[in-house]
Amino acid sequence: MLVKFKQMDYMSSKILENICYIYLATDSLVPEAVNKCTEYIVNNHQNVIGFNAEKILYLCYYLAYYPINADKFLGVVIDTIIRDQERLSGLVFLQSALALCFFNKLPSSFIKQIFTVEFMDKLDAELASCYSRETYPQRVRNCLMQLNRAVCLEYPEYNVPWFHKKYVDEIERKYMIPESEIQFPLRIKDYLTEVAGNAGGVEDNVITPYGYHIDFVVSLDRNDQVVNSRSEDVNRRIAILLLRPYCYTRFYSHPKGKYQHKKRHLEMLGYEVSMVKFTEWINLLYAEERLEFLSDLIWPKKVENCTGNSRATKR
């Protein structure tokens, strides 16, 4: 059923809504079907409401998919959302801004409108009378936090303050699970320390400015030798992110938008980022394989000239 959508010759707003709902619920990416939805928005923009335009925009962000007609599609979506913004909920408007930020298309007018006392008061009033007080306020707050972080990093010229530090600290304390408590003990830090030869150069559960969590960070000097993370000789920091299966799209598999956005932001913060499939790690049976795998993450130049190594081509 999920794949059959790409074979449809007919498209409507109702079908578009169904596709968005199903693909979001199942993390499924079928490019042909998503392209049909974006083409429908472009060709029928005068009759499409902002609510539906945001749905397909957010789907593209969620699945980290750049449609074939991206520039035209994003331009139409921006115009449609501006036209209908008075009828959109706060969450829909925030999600559209976050998605546009991911695609580097966020209009300055959105930033100036959202980060104002008036808009925050409007959000508060909406949350006070929302339909689902158990989930909706949390969704709004989390989306606002992500947008606040993205604007601080990607649009510093607007001087938007970071006002979610307390919120992300609370989230970390509530949800962060130590490696020792994971169902399948990974012992990754033990292997990393063995590869690095310097326990002080390997950190785990690192929290960055703006509240990003990094599984492991390895610090290197100018000679690519591992050094203590607090040393003045640190020249590069390698951030290693363990991505569980739910971090990837289905059918056409790659990290979802949230994780690709995180990678971009960590690079802005000065990290070199390696994204590791959780399943790829646990499928390594022998210690030698695991040590070699981690060594390739820290010193990728060692594998750049090795033809046939899939990890070399991915980085």
mmCIF file with all atom_site columns, C-alpha atoms in Angstrom, residues 14-92:
data_model
loop_
_atom_site.group_PDB
_atom_site.id
_atom_site.type_symbol
_atom_site.label_atom_id
_atom_site.label_alt_id
_atom_site.label_comp_id
_atom_site.label_asym_id
_atom_site.label_entity_id
_atom_site.label_seq_id
_atom_site.pdbx_PDB_ins_code
_atom_site.Cartn_x
_atom_site.Cartn_y
_atom_site.Cartn_z
_atom_site.occupancy
_atom_site.B_iso_or_equiv
_atom_site.pdbx_formal_charge
_atom_site.auth_seq_id
_atom_site.auth_comp_id
_atom_site.auth_asym_id
_atom_site.auth_atom_id
_atom_site.pdbx_PDB_model_num
ATOM 1  C CA . LYS A 1 14 ? -7.689 14.302 0.915  1.00 0.00 ? 14 LYS A CA 1
ATOM 2  C CA . ILE A 1 15 ? -5.270 11.825 -0.641 1.00 0.00 ? 15 ILE A CA 1
ATOM 3  C CA . LEU A 1 16 ? -2.401 14.171 0.213  1.00 0.00 ? 16 LEU A CA 1
ATOM 4  C CA . GLU A 1 17 ? -3.544 14.241 3.852  1.00 0.00 ? 17 GLU A CA 1
ATOM 5  C CA . ASN A 1 18 ? -3.684 10.437 3.930  1.00 0.00 ? 18 ASN A CA 1
ATOM 6  C CA . ILE A 1 19 ? -0.215 10.091 2.420  1.00 0.00 ? 19 ILE A CA 1
ATOM 7  C CA . CYS A 1 20 ? 1.241  12.514 4.945  1.00 0.00 ? 20 CYS A CA 1
ATOM 8  C CA . TYR A 1 21 ? -0.424 10.748 7.859  1.00 0.00 ? 21 TYR A CA 1
ATOM 9  C CA . ILE A 1 22 ? 0.651  7.259  6.766  1.00 0.00 ? 22 ILE A CA 1
ATOM 10 C CA . TYR A 1 23 ? 4.219  8.194  5.836  1.00 0.00 ? 23 TYR A CA 1
ATOM 11 C CA . LEU A 1 24 ? 4.725  10.113 9.085  1.00 0.00 ? 24 LEU A CA 1
ATOM 12 C CA . ALA A 1 25 ? 3.302  7.259  11.150 1.00 0.00 ? 25 ALA A CA 1
ATOM 13 C CA . THR A 1 26 ? 5.464  4.633  9.431  1.00 0.00 ? 26 THR A CA 1
ATOM 14 C CA . ASP A 1 27 ? 8.635  6.691  8.748  1.00 0.00 ? 27 ASP A CA 1
ATOM 15 C CA . SER A 1 28 ? 8.267  5.723  5.090  1.00 0.00 ? 28 SER A CA 1
ATOM 16 C CA . LEU A 1 29 ? 9.959  7.578  2.251  1.00 0.00 ? 29 LEU A CA 1
ATOM 17 C CA . VAL A 1 30 ? 8.752  6.859  -1.271 1.00 0.00 ? 30 VAL A CA 1
ATOM 18 C CA . PRO A 1 31 ? 10.187 9.730  -3.358 1.00 0.00 ? 31 PRO A CA 1
ATOM 19 C CA . GLU A 1 32 ? 7.796  9.295  -6.288 1.00 0.00 ? 32 GLU A CA 1
ATOM 20 C CA . ALA A 1 33 ? 4.740  9.650  -4.042 1.00 0.00 ? 33 ALA A CA 1
ATOM 21 C CA . VAL A 1 34 ? 6.142  12.658 -2.173 1.00 0.00 ? 34 VAL A CA 1
ATOM 22 C CA . ASN A 1 35 ? 6.978  14.344 -5.483 1.00 0.00 ? 35 ASN A CA 1
ATOM 23 C CA . LYS A 1 36 ? 3.380  13.877 -6.630 1.00 0.00 ? 36 LYS A CA 1
ATOM 24 C CA . CYS A 1 37 ? 2.213  15.638 -3.479 1.00 0.00 ? 37 CYS A CA 1
ATOM 25 C CA . THR A 1 38 ? 4.572  18.582 -3.948 1.00 0.00 ? 38 THR A CA 1
ATOM 26 C CA . GLU A 1 39 ? 3.576  18.890 -7.611 1.00 0.00 ? 39 GLU A CA 1
ATOM 27 C CA . TYR A 1 40 ? -0.068 18.969 -6.547 1.00 0.00 ? 40 TYR A CA 1
ATOM 28 C CA . ILE A 1 41 ? 0.667  21.848 -4.149 1.00 0.00 ? 41 ILE A CA 1
ATOM 29 C CA . VAL A 1 42 ? 2.502  23.797 -6.866 1.00 0.00 ? 42 VAL A CA 1
ATOM 30 C CA . ASN A 1 43 ? -0.153 23.240 -9.541 1.00 0.00 ? 43 ASN A CA 1
ATOM 31 C CA . ASN A 1 44 ? -3.130 23.938 -7.260 1.00 0.00 ? 44 ASN A CA 1
ATOM 32 C CA . HIS A 1 45 ? -1.712 26.551 -4.912 1.00 0.00 ? 45 HIS A CA 1
ATOM 33 C CA . GLN A 1 46 ? -4.680 28.883 -5.322 1.00 0.00 ? 46 GLN A CA 1
ATOM 34 C CA . ASN A 1 47 ? -7.050 26.222 -3.988 1.00 0.00 ? 47 ASN A CA 1
ATOM 35 C CA . VAL A 1 48 ? -4.797 24.499 -1.440 1.00 0.00 ? 48 VAL A CA 1
ATOM 36 C CA . ILE A 1 49 ? -5.164 25.648 2.151  1.00 0.00 ? 49 ILE A CA 1
ATOM 37 C CA . GLY A 1 50 ? -2.162 26.457 4.321  1.00 0.00 ? 50 GLY A CA 1
ATOM 38 C CA . PHE A 1 51 ? -2.908 23.500 6.605  1.00 0.00 ? 51 PHE A CA 1
ATOM 39 C CA . ASN A 1 52 ? -2.310 21.013 3.770  1.00 0.00 ? 52 ASN A CA 1
ATOM 40 C CA . ALA A 1 53 ? 0.669  22.920 2.401  1.00 0.00 ? 53 ALA A CA 1
ATOM 41 C CA . GLU A 1 54 ? 2.307  22.678 5.826  1.00 0.00 ? 54 GLU A CA 1
ATOM 42 C CA . LYS A 1 55 ? 1.553  18.954 6.046  1.00 0.00 ? 55 LYS A CA 1
ATOM 43 C CA . ILE A 1 56 ? 3.591  18.067 2.971  1.00 0.00 ? 56 ILE A CA 1
ATOM 44 C CA . LEU A 1 57 ? 6.295  20.610 3.870  1.00 0.00 ? 57 LEU A CA 1
ATOM 45 C CA . TYR A 1 58 ? 6.698  19.058 7.317  1.00 0.00 ? 58 TYR A CA 1
ATOM 46 C CA . LEU A 1 59 ? 6.688  15.564 5.798  1.00 0.00 ? 59 LEU A CA 1
ATOM 47 C CA . CYS A 1 60 ? 9.609  16.543 3.554  1.00 0.00 ? 60 CYS A CA 1
ATOM 48 C CA . TYR A 1 61 ? 11.483 17.843 6.594  1.00 0.00 ? 61 TYR A CA 1
ATOM 49 C CA . TYR A 1 62 ? 10.626 14.830 8.744  1.00 0.00 ? 62 TYR A CA 1
ATOM 50 C CA . LEU A 1 63 ? 11.868 12.432 6.066  1.00 0.00 ? 63 LEU A CA 1
ATOM 51 C CA . ALA A 1 64 ? 14.773 14.713 5.051  1.00 0.00 ? 64 ALA A CA 1
ATOM 52 C CA . TYR A 1 65 ? 13.615 14.675 1.454  1.00 0.00 ? 65 TYR A CA 1
ATOM 53 C CA . TYR A 1 66 ? 14.352 17.417 -1.068 1.00 0.00 ? 66 TYR A CA 1
ATOM 54 C CA . PRO A 1 67 ? 11.610 17.193 -3.712 1.00 0.00 ? 67 PRO A CA 1
ATOM 55 C CA . ILE A 1 68 ? 12.553 17.467 -7.366 1.00 0.00 ? 68 ILE A CA 1
ATOM 56 C CA . ASN A 1 69 ? 10.804 20.846 -7.630 1.00 0.00 ? 69 ASN A CA 1
ATOM 57 C CA . ALA A 1 70 ? 12.114 22.083 -4.260 1.00 0.00 ? 70 ALA A CA 1
ATOM 58 C CA . ASP A 1 71 ? 12.599 25.789 -5.029 1.00 0.00 ? 71 ASP A CA 1
ATOM 59 C CA . LYS A 1 72 ? 9.215  26.245 -6.653 1.00 0.00 ? 72 LYS A CA 1
ATOM 60 C CA . PHE A 1 73 ? 7.453  24.100 -4.050 1.00 0.00 ? 73 PHE A CA 1
ATOM 61 C CA . LEU A 1 74 ? 8.994  25.904 -1.078 1.00 0.00 ? 74 LEU A CA 1
ATOM 62 C CA . GLY A 1 75 ? 8.175  29.293 -2.577 1.00 0.00 ? 75 GLY A CA 1
ATOM 63 C CA . VAL A 1 76 ? 4.531  28.305 -3.054 1.00 0.00 ? 76 VAL A CA 1
ATOM 64 C CA . VAL A 1 77 ? 4.317  26.911 0.486  1.00 0.00 ? 77 VAL A CA 1
ATOM 65 C CA . ILE A 1 78 ? 5.714  30.121 1.972  1.00 0.00 ? 78 ILE A CA 1
ATOM 66 C CA . ASP A 1 79 ? 3.170  32.227 0.066  1.00 0.00 ? 79 ASP A CA 1
ATOM 67 C CA . THR A 1 80 ? 0.322  29.900 1.072  1.00 0.00 ? 80 THR A CA 1
ATOM 68 C CA . ILE A 1 81 ? 1.254  29.917 4.758  1.00 0.00 ? 81 ILE A CA 1
ATOM 69 C CA . ILE A 1 82 ? 1.560  33.713 4.793  1.00 0.00 ? 82 ILE A CA 1
ATOM 70 C CA . ARG A 1 83 ? -1.843 33.959 3.111  1.00 0.00 ? 83 ARG A CA 1
ATOM 71 C CA . ASP A 1 84 ? -3.541 31.611 5.601  1.00 0.00 ? 84 ASP A CA 1
ATOM 72 C CA . GLN A 1 85 ? -1.493 32.183 8.753  1.00 0.00 ? 85 GLN A CA 1
ATOM 73 C CA . GLU A 1 86 ? -4.388 33.668 10.732 1.00 0.00 ? 86 GLU A CA 1
ATOM 74 C CA . ARG A 1 87 ? -6.217 30.347 10.378 1.00 0.00 ? 87 ARG A CA 1
ATOM 75 C CA . LEU A 1 88 ? -3.238 28.151 11.310 1.00 0.00 ? 88 LEU A CA 1
ATOM 76 C CA . SER A 1 89 ? -2.575 26.798 14.778 1.00 0.00 ? 89 SER A CA 1
ATOM 77 C CA . GLY A 1 90 ? 0.585  27.782 16.615 1.00 0.00 ? 90 GLY A CA 1
ATOM 78 C CA . LEU A 1 91 ? 2.059  24.302 16.161 1.00 0.00 ? 91 LEU A CA 1
ATOM 79 C CA . VAL A 1 92 ? 1.451  24.307 12.410 1.00 0.00 ? 92 VAL A CA 1
#
